[in-house]
Structure formats: C-alpha cells, structure tokens
Coordinates of C-alpha atoms in Angstrom, one line a residue:
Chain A
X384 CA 1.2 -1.2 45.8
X385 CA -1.9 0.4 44.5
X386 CA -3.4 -0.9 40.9
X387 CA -2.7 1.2 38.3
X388 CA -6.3 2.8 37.6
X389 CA -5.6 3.2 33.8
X390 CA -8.6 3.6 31.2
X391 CA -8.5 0.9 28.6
X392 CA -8.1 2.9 25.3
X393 CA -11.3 3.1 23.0
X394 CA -11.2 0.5 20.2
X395 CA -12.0 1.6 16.8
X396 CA -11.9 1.8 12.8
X397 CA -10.8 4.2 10.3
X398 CA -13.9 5.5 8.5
X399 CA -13.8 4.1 4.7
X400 CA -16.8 4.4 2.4
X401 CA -17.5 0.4 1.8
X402 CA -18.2 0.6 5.7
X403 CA -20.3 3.5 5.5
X404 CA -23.8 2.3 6.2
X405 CA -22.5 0.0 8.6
X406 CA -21.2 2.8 10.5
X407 CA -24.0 5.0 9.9
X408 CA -25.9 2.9 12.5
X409 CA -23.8 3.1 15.1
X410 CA -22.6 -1.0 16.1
X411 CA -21.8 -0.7 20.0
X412 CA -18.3 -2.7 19.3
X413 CA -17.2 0.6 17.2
X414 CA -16.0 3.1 19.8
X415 CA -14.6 5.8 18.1
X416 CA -14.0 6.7 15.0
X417 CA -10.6 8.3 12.7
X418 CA -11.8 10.2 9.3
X419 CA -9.2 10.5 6.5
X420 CA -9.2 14.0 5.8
X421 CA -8.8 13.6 2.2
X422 CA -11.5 11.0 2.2
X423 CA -14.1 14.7 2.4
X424 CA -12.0 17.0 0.6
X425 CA -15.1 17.3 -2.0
X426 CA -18.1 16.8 0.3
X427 CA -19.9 14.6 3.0
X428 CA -20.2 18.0 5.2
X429 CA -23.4 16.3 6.2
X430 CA -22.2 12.8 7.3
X431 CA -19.4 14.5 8.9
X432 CA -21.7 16.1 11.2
X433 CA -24.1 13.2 11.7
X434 CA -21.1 11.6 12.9
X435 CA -19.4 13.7 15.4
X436 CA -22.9 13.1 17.2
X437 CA -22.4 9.3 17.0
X438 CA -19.0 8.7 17.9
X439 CA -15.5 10.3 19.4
X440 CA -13.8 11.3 16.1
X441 CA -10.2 11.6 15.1
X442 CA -9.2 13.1 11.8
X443 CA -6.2 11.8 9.8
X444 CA -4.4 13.5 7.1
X445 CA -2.1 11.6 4.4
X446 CA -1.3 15.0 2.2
X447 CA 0.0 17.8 4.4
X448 CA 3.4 16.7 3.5
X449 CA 5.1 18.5 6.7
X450 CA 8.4 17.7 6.1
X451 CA 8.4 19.8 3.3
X452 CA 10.9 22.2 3.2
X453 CA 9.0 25.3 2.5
X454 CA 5.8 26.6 3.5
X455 CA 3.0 24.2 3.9
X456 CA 0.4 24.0 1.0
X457 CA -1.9 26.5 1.1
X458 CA -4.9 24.7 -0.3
X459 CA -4.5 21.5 1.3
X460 CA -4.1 22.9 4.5
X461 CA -7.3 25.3 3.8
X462 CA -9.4 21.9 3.1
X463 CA -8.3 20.3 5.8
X464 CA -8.8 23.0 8.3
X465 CA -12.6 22.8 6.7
X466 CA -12.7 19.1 7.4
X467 CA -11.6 19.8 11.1
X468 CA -13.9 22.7 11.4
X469 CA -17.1 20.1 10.7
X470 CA -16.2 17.6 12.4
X471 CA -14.7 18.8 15.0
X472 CA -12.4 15.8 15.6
X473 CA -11.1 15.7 19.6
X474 CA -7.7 15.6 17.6
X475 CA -5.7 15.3 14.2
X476 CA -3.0 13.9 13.2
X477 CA -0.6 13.2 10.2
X478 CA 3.5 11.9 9.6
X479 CA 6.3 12.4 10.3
X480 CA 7.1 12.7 6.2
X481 CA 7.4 14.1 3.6
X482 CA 5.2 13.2 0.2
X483 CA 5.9 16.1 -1.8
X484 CA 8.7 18.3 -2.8
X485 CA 8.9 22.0 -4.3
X486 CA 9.4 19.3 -8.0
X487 CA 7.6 16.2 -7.6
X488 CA 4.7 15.2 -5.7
X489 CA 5.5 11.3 -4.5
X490 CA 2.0 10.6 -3.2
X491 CA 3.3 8.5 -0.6
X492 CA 4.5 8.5 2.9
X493 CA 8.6 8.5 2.5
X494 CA 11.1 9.2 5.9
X495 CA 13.2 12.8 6.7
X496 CA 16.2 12.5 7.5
X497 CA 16.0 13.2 11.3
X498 CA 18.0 16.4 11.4
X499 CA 18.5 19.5 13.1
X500 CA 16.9 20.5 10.5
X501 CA 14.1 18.6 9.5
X502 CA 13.2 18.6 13.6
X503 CA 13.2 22.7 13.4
X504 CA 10.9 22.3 10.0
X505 CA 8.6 19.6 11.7
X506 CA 8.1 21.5 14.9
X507 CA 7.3 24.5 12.7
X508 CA 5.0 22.9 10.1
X509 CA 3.1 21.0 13.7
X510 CA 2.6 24.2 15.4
X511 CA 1.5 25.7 12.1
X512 CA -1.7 23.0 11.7
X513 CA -2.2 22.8 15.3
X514 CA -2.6 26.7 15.4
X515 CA -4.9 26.6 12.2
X516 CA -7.2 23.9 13.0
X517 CA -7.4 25.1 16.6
X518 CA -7.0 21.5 17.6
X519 CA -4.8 18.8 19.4
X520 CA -2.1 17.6 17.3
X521 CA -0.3 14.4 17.3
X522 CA 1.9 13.1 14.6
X523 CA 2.5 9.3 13.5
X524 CA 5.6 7.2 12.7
X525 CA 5.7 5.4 9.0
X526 CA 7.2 2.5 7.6
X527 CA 9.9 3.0 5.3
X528 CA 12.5 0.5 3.3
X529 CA 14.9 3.4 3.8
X530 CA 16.9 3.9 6.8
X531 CA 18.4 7.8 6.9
X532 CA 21.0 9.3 8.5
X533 CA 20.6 11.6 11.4
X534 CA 20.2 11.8 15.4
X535 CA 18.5 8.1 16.8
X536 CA 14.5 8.4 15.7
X537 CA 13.2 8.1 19.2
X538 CA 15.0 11.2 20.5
X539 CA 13.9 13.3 17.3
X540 CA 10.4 12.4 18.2
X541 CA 10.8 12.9 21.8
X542 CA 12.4 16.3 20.7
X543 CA 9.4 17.1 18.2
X544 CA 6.4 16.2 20.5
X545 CA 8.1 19.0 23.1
X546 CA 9.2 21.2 20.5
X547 CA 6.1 21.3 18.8
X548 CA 3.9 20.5 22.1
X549 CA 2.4 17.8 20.0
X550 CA 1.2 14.0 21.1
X551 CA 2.1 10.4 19.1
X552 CA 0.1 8.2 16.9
X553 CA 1.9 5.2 17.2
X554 CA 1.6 2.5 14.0
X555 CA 1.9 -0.3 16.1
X556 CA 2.1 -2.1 12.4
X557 CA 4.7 0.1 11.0
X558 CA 7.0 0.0 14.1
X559 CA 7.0 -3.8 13.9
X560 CA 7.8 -4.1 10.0
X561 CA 10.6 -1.5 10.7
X562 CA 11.8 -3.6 13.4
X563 CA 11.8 -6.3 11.0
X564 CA 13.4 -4.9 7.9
X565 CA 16.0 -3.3 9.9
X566 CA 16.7 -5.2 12.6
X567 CA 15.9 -3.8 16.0
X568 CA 14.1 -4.6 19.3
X569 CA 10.7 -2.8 19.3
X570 CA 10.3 -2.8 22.9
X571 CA 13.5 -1.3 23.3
X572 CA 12.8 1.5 20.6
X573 CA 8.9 1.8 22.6
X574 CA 11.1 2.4 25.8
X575 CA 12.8 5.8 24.1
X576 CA 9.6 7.5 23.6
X577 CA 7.6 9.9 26.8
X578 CA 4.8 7.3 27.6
X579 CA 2.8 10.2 28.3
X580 CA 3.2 11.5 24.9
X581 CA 1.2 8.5 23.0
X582 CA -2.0 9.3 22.1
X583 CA -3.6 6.9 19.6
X584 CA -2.4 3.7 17.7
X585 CA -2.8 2.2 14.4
X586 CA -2.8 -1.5 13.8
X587 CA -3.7 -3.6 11.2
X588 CA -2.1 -6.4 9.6
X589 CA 1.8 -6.8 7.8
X590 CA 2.6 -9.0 4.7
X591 CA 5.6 -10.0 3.6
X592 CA 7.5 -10.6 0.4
X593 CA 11.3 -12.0 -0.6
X594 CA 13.3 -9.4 -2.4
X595 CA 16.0 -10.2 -4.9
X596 CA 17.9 -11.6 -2.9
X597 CA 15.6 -13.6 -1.3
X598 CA 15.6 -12.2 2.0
X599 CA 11.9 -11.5 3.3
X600 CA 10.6 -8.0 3.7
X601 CA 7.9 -6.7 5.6
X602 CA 5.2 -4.8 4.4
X603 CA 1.9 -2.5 5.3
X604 CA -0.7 -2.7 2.7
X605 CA -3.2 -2.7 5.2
X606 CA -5.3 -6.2 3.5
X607 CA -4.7 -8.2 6.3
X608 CA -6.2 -9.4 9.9
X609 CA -3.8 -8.3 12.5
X610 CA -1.0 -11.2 13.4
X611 CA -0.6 -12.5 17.4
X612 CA 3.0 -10.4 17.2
X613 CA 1.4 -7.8 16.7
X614 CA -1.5 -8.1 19.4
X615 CA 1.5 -8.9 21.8
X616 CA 3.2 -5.8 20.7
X617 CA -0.2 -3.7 21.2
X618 CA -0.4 -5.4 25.1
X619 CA 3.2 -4.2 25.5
X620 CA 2.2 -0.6 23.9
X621 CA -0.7 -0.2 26.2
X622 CA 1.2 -1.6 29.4
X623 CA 3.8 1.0 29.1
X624 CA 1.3 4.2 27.9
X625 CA -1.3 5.4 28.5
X626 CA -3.3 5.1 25.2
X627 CA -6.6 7.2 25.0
X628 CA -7.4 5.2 21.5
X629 CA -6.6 2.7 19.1
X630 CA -7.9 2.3 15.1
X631 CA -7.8 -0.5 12.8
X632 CA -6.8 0.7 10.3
X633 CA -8.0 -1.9 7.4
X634 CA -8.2 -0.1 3.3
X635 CA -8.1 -3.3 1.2
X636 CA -10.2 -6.8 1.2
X637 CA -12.1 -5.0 4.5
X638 CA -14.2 -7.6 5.7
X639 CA -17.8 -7.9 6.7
X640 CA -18.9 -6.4 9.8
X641 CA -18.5 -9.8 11.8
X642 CA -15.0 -9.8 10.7
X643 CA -14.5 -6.6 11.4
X644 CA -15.9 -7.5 14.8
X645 CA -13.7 -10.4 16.0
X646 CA -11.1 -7.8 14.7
X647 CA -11.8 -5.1 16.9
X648 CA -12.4 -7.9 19.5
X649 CA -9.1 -9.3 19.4
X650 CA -7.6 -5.4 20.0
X651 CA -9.9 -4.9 23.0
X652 CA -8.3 -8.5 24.5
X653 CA -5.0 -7.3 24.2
X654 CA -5.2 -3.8 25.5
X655 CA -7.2 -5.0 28.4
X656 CA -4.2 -7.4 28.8
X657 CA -1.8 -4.5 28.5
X658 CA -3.6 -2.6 31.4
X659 CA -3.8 -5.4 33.6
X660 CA -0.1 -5.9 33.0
X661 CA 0.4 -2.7 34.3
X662 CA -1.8 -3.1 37.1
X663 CA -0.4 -6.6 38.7
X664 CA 3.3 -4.6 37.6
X665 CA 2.8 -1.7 39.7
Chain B
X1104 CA -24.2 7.5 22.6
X1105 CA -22.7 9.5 25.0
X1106 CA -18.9 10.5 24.4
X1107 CA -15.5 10.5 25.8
X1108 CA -14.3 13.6 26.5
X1109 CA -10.2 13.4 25.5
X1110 CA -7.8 13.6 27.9
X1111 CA -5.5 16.4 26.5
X1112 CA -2.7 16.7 29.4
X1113 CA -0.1 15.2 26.5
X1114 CA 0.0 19.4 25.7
X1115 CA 1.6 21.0 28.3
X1116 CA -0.7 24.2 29.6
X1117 CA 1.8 26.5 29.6
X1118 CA 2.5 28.1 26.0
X1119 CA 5.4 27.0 23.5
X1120 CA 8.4 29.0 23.2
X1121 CA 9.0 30.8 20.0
X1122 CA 11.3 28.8 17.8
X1123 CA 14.6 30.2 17.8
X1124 CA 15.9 32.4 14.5
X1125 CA 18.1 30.5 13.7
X1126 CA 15.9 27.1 13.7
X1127 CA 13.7 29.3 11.5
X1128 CA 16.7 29.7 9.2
X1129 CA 17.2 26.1 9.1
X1130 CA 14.1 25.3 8.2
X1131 CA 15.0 24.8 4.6
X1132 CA 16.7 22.1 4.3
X1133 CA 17.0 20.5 0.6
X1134 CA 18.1 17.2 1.3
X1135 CA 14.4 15.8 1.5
X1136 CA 14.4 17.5 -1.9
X1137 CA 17.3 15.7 -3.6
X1138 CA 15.6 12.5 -1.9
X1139 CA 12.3 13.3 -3.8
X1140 CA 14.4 13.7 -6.9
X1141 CA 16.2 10.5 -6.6
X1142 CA 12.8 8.4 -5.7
X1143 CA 11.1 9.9 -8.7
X1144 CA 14.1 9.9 -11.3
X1145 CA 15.6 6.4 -11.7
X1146 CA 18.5 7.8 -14.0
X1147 CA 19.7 10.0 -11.0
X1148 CA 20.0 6.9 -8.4
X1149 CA 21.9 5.1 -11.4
X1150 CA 24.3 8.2 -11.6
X1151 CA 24.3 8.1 -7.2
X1152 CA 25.5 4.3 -7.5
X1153 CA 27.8 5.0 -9.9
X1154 CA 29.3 7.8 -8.6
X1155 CA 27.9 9.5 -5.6
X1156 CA 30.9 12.7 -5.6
X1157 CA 30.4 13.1 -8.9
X1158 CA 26.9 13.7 -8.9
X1159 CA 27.2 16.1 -5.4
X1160 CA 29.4 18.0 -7.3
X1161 CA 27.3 17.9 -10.5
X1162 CA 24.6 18.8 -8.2
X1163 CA 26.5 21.6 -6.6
X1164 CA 25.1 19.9 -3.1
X1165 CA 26.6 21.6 0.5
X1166 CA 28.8 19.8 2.2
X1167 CA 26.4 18.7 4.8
X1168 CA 23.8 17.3 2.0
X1169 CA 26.9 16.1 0.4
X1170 CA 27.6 14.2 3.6
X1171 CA 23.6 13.1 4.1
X1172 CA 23.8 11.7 0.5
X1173 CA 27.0 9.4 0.9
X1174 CA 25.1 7.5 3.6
X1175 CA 22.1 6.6 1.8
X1176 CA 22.1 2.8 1.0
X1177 CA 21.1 2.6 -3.0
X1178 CA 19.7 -0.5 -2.4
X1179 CA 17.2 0.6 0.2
X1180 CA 16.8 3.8 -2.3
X1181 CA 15.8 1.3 -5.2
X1182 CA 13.1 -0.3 -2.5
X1183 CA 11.3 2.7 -1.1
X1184 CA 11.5 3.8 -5.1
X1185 CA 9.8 0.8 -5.9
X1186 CA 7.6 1.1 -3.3
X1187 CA 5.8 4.2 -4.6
X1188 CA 5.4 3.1 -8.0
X1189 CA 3.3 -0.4 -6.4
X1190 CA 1.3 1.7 -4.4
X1191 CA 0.3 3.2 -6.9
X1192 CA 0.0 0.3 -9.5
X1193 CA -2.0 -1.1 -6.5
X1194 CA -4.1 1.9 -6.6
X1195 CA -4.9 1.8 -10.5
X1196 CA -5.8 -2.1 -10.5
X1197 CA -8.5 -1.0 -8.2
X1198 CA -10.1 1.4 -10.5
X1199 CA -9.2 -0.2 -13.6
X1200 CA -9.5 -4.3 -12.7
X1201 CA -11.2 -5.4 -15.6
X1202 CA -8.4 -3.3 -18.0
X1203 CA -5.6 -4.9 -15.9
X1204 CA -6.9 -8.2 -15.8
X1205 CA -7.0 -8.0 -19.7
X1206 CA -3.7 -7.0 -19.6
X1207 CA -2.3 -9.1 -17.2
X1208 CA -3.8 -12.3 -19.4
X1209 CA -2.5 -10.6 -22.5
X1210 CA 1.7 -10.0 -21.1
X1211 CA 1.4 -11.6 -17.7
X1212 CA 2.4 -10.1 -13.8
X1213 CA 5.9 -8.9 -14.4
X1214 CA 5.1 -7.1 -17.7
X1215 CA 2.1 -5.5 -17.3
X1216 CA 4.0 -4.1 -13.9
X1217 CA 7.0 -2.5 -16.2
X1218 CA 4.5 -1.1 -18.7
X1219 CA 3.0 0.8 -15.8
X1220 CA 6.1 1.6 -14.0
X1221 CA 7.3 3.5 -17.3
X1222 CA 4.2 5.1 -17.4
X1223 CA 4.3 5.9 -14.1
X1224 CA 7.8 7.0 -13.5
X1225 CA 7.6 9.9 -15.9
X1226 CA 4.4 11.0 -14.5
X1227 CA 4.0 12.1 -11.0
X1228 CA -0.1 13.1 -10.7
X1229 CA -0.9 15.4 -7.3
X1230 CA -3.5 16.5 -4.8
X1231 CA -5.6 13.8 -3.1
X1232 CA -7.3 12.9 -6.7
X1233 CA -4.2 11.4 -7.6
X1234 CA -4.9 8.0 -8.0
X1235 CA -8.0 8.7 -10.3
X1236 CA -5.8 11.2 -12.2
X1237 CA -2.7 8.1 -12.4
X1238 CA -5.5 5.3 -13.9
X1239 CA -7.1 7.8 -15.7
X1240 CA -3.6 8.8 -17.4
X1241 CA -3.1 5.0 -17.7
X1242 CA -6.4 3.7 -19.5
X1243 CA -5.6 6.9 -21.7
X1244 CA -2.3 5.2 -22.2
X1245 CA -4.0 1.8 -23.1
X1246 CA -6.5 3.5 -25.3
X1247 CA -3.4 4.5 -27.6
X1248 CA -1.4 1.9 -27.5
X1249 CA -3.3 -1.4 -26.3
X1250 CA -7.3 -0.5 -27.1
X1251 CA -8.4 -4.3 -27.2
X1252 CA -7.8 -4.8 -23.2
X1253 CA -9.2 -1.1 -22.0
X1254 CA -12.2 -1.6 -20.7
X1255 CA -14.2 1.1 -21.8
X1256 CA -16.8 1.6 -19.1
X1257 CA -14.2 1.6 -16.2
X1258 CA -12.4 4.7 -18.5
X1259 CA -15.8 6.2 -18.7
X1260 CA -16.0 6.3 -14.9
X1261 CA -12.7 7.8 -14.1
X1262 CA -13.7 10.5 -16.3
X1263 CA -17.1 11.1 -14.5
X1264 CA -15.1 10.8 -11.5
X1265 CA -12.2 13.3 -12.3
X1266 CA -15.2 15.5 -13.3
X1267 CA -17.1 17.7 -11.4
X1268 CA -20.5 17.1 -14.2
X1269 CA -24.0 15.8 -12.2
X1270 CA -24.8 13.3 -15.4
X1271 CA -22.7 11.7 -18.1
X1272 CA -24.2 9.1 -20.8
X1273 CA -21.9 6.9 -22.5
X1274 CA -22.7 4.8 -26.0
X1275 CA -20.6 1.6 -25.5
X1276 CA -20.3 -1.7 -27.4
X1277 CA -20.2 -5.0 -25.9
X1278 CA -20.2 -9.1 -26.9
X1279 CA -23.4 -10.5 -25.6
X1280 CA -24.6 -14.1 -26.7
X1281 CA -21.5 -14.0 -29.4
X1282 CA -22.8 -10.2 -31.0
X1283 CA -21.6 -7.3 -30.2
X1284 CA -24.7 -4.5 -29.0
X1285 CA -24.7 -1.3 -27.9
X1286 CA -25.2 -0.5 -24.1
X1287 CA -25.0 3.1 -22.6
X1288 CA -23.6 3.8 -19.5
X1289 CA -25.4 6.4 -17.2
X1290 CA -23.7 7.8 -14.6
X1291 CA -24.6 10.6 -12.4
X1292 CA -23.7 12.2 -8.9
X1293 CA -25.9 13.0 -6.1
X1294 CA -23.9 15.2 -3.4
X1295 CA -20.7 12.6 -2.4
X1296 CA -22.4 9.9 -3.8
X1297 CA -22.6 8.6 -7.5
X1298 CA -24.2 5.6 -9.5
X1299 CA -23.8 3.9 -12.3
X1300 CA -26.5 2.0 -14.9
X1301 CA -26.0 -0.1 -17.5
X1302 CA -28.9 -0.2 -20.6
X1303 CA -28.4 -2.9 -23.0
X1304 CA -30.1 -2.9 -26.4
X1305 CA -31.1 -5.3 -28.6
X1306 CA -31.5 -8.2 -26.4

C-alpha cells in the first residue's frame, strides 16, 4: 500500500500583544499566525497588514455569540467583517456558543443545547458571517462544566459543518478536559466527526482543581505548557485528519520566545508522528 | 516568506441549499435564553433546585423548554456559573494586581473572591471592552467602600483605557522613604499603542 502523502499541518501561535515584537520579526519556527478579532476592534489596521505579508493568517472571533437566538449583532459583526477585510485571513472562525442573550451579556464561551433548533440557528448565523466576510468559515468546540441535553454532539456538528458548508477548529485542549469532566473516550468521540471537515486545532495546556466534593476537574485557562496526553491526543488528531494548521493557543504566563519555541517544537514532533502514523497505517 | 495557499476543499463547490422555512421558524429558540438567565441570576438556579415545575410554570416555559430544563444538572449549572464569574475575577486581577493584592492581604483568597462575585453577579459589562469596563466598575467599587487598598494609578489607567482621550495627567500621592509625595501619572496614546510615566516630586 502506497504512503499516505499528507502535508504536516503548519505550527503556530495566536497573536497576543506581549508577543508582538517578537512576532513582528518573523522567527522561522512561527508558521502561521491566528488574530483574535477583538484583539483590533479599535485599531492596528497597519500591523494587520504588515502581517498578512509575513505569515498565513487565521482570524478568531470570541464575541459573535452565534447561538444567539435572534439576529446576529449588528456592530460586532460590522467590526469583525473590517478585521477580516484587512487582513484578509485564509479563514475565520468562532464557537459553537453562545455568550450573550437578548438580557445578559455572559462574556464567556457557555454550550447550546444541541437541538433541532439551535442546529437550524447555527447553520443560519455560520452562513450569515461566512457570506459577510466573504471568507472560509469553520467553527470550534468549547469546554463546558455543563453537559445539555439534545442529539449526541458529534452528529450536531457533523450536521452543522454540512448544513452550514462550514469546516472544524478542533480544541484539542477542550475535547480532552471534556472527556475528563464527563467521562468519555476522546478517540471515540474524534471518530464521529468527517475527518475531512477539520481544519485547524487549538492546543495549549489544562489545569486542574478539586471541587467540593473533592473530585478533580479539568480546566482551560490557557497558563500552561501543553501535557504529553495531550501531544498523544494531537498525533492521534492529525493521524486521522487531515489538519491544514495548528495554534498554541497560550493568554496567560506566555513565556519567552525560547519557551515558546520548544512549545511549538513539541507540536511539530507530534503532528509529524501523527502523519507518519497514517503513512506506515495505510 | 512565501505562503501557503489553503486548501479549501472542506466547502463543498456546489452551492448550499436554502434553509428550509420551517428551520427559519425554529430558529428562535429560548432555551439558551432561560440558560443565560439562570448562569447570570443565582436566585433563579436556587428557585430551579428547589422546584424546577414550579418555576416552568412561573416562567410560563413550553413544554419542550420545560422538558430541556428538567434535565439540566444544578450542580453542573452552579459550575459553569462559577466559571464565568472566575474568568472574569481572573480578568480584573490582571488589570488591577496591585488593588487585589491589597485586598487579598487585607480579607485573604476566599473573601476577596465573594466581594467580587457580588459585585460581579449584579453586573454583567458587554462588548469586547468588557473586562476593562468589569475592573473599572470594581476599583470604582473599592474607591467607595475599601479606598486604602485601591491602587490609584492602576484606576487611573483603566480610565485612560476605557477612554478614547490622546493624553491624561494624573496628581497622585505616594509613601517614598516613610513621606508621602506627590507623583503625576502621564499617560497617553499613540495609534493602538499607549504609555505610561511616572514623575515624582520632592525627592
């Protein structure tokens, strides 16, 4: 049997500002970029231009909010539209969330529900920003203590990337805490989604805490070097799809370049590994 | 550098099918809005636990929301409640650390994290400035009620920040060598970027 000629993904960070000038010149271990949309809702036209010359660039939204029933905010969706028009990312993304309702605005990522319902208003809201920002779309999975009712969450977002003709940004991090805090084999959840549909992944690293009653729970605050579980889980990821990117995704205690560096080094290892799985697999 | 062009075939070529009427009716569902209700209003989940029929009827909820609510675990609604309010406690410490570690000396972890989470559950700031907004809310808080930890500098700069003025000059007061002197606090903005001096008098 022939060897699977798969591309190893690129390997990159999420754009934060304590990491600008760092990233302004360009280190060869950076391969790609993802910009938080939000990040340039009041300026840096100019960087964001200097940079879609320097590197492949993904932009990331946190406020869309597109599981709000309802339209879709009017002026978020105009900024981010202006962030996409500048630097014209070769995709964006956001969640499969909700962080806002018609009476409160959460400010966080929370889970839907995974209804007919909620699948008609994702597809919807999807097609909506994919239309607007004349770009790619693909939509990430979250972490969430809650656990809601509806259809199993691998066919609603089978049925949501061909509803809404969308891709996946996979949170290798999140799907492993959920795993965790709700008890479930990742691989086997991995195995319900299109491999063709998985575009990008996040990864940093999980912490933990015991609740009251002492059991552990897993967290993302996104302050930590990535864990071998979850490098293992990334080889797995990249063995079974056929991943065009993947960002670290670090907000908190970001290290120094060189840190940053064996980071990025340790996720080039393992998609490598995941390729070569595939390869020897067939 | 030379870059990768994307390999788009995860879009099919062929153009998406309109969504069907009645998905378009559907697409209004208000359970995600009883959810944001219940992560934002810590009396309602009491009144769920206690009585989750009463409060769908109170709520005059639709059978199938009714259904949707009985099978959300309170427990796991009391986590992801929590959740949001440590974000964005973890949020504020970063743009108020000197305040917080004041206050942190002053009541220690556990209380300094209810006196924000009863700030913070009855306010519920928006938009992508929301974090400067929530500390700025907060030092304005501490200003009332506990002035000796706010750190008047870092309240300064949220203010600059939440502002869209080029230049702002601040007259503080601060201990150096056991007196207290007078230092103002120049900040100004340059595009995206801002900075921040510090001229002390009398030394």
């Amino acid at each position: 049997m022939a060897a699977d000629m798969r591309v190893p993904p690129l390997i990159g960070l999420g754009w934060r500002r304590p990491l600008a000038a760092w990233l302004d010149s360009t280190p060869p271990q950076v391969e790609c970029l993802e910009l938080t949309a939000e990040h340039f809702f009041d300026g840096g036209a100019e960087r964001l231009q200097r940079l879609r010359g320097q590197y492949p660039l993904y932009l990331h939204g946190l406020g869309l909010s597109l599981g709000t029933p309802g339209p879709l905010d009017p002026q978020v969706l105009a900024q981010f539209c202006e962030v996409a028009r500048l630097a014209q990312p070769q995709w964006i993304s956001e969640h499969i969330a909700f962080t806002r309702t018609a009476e409160v605005d959460l400010g966080h990522l929370n889970p839907l529900a995974t209804t007919e319902e909620n699948l008609a208003l994702m597809i919807k809201h999807a097609r909506e920003l994919s239309e607007r920002c004349q770009r790619p779309l693909i939509l990430e999975n979250i972490t969430s203590h809650l656990k809601l009712p509806g259809m199993p969450e691998c066919e609603f977002l089978t049925r949501l990337c061909e509803g809404a003709d969308c891709g996946l940004l996979l949170d290798v991090t999140n799907l492993w805490i959920n795993a965790q805090n709700h008890g479930f084999d990742p691989l086997e959840w991995l195995r319900g989604l299109p491999p063709q549909r998985i575009v990008q992944l996040h990864i940093v690293g999980y912490s933990s805490h015991q609740d009251a009653a002492g059991r552990t729970v897993y967290d993302d605050n996104h302050a930590v070097d990535v864990q071998p579980e979850l490098l293992e889980l990334l080889s797995a990821v990249c063995a079974y799809a056929p991943v065009q990117a993947v960002i670290l995704e670090r907000d908190d205690a970001i290290p120094q370049p060189a840190g940053l560096i064996g980071e990025l080094a340790k996720l080039r290892e393992s998609t490598v590994a995941g390729c070569a799985a595939l390869g020897v697999s067939g | 550098m030379s870059v990768r062009t994307a390999r788009t075939d995860f879009i099919s070529a062929a153009p998406c099918a309109a969504l069907s009427r009645e998905a378009e009716a559907a697409a209004a569902p208000d359970f995600t809005s009883l959810l944001g209700r219940l992560l934002s209003d810590a009396a309602l989940r009491a009144e769920l636990s206690a009585d989750p029929q009463a409060l769908s009827r109170r709520l005059r909820l639709s059978t199938e929301t009714s259904a949707l609510l009985a099978q959300l675990d309170p427990a796991q609604l009391e986590a992801q409640a929590a959740l949001l309010l440590s974000k964005r406690l973890h949020e504020a410490l970063k743009l108020l650390p000197q305040s917080f570690r004041r206050l942190e000396q002053e009541l220690g972890r556990a209380a300094l994290s209810a006196l924000f989470n009863a700030y913070a559950g009855q306010h519920w700031p928006g938009d992508h400035r929301r974090h400067i907004e929530d500390a700025l809310n907060f030092g304005a808080l501490l200003a009332r009620q506990r002035s000796a930890v706010l750190d008047r500098a870092e309240l300064n700069r949220l203010r600059f920040l939440a502002c869209r003025r080029r230049l702002q000059v601040c007259v503080l007061r601060t201990e150096l060598d056991g007196r207290r002197r007078p230092v103002l606090q120049l900040l100004w903005r340059h595009g995206s970027k801002h900075q921040e001096y510090f001229i002390y008098f009398g030394i």
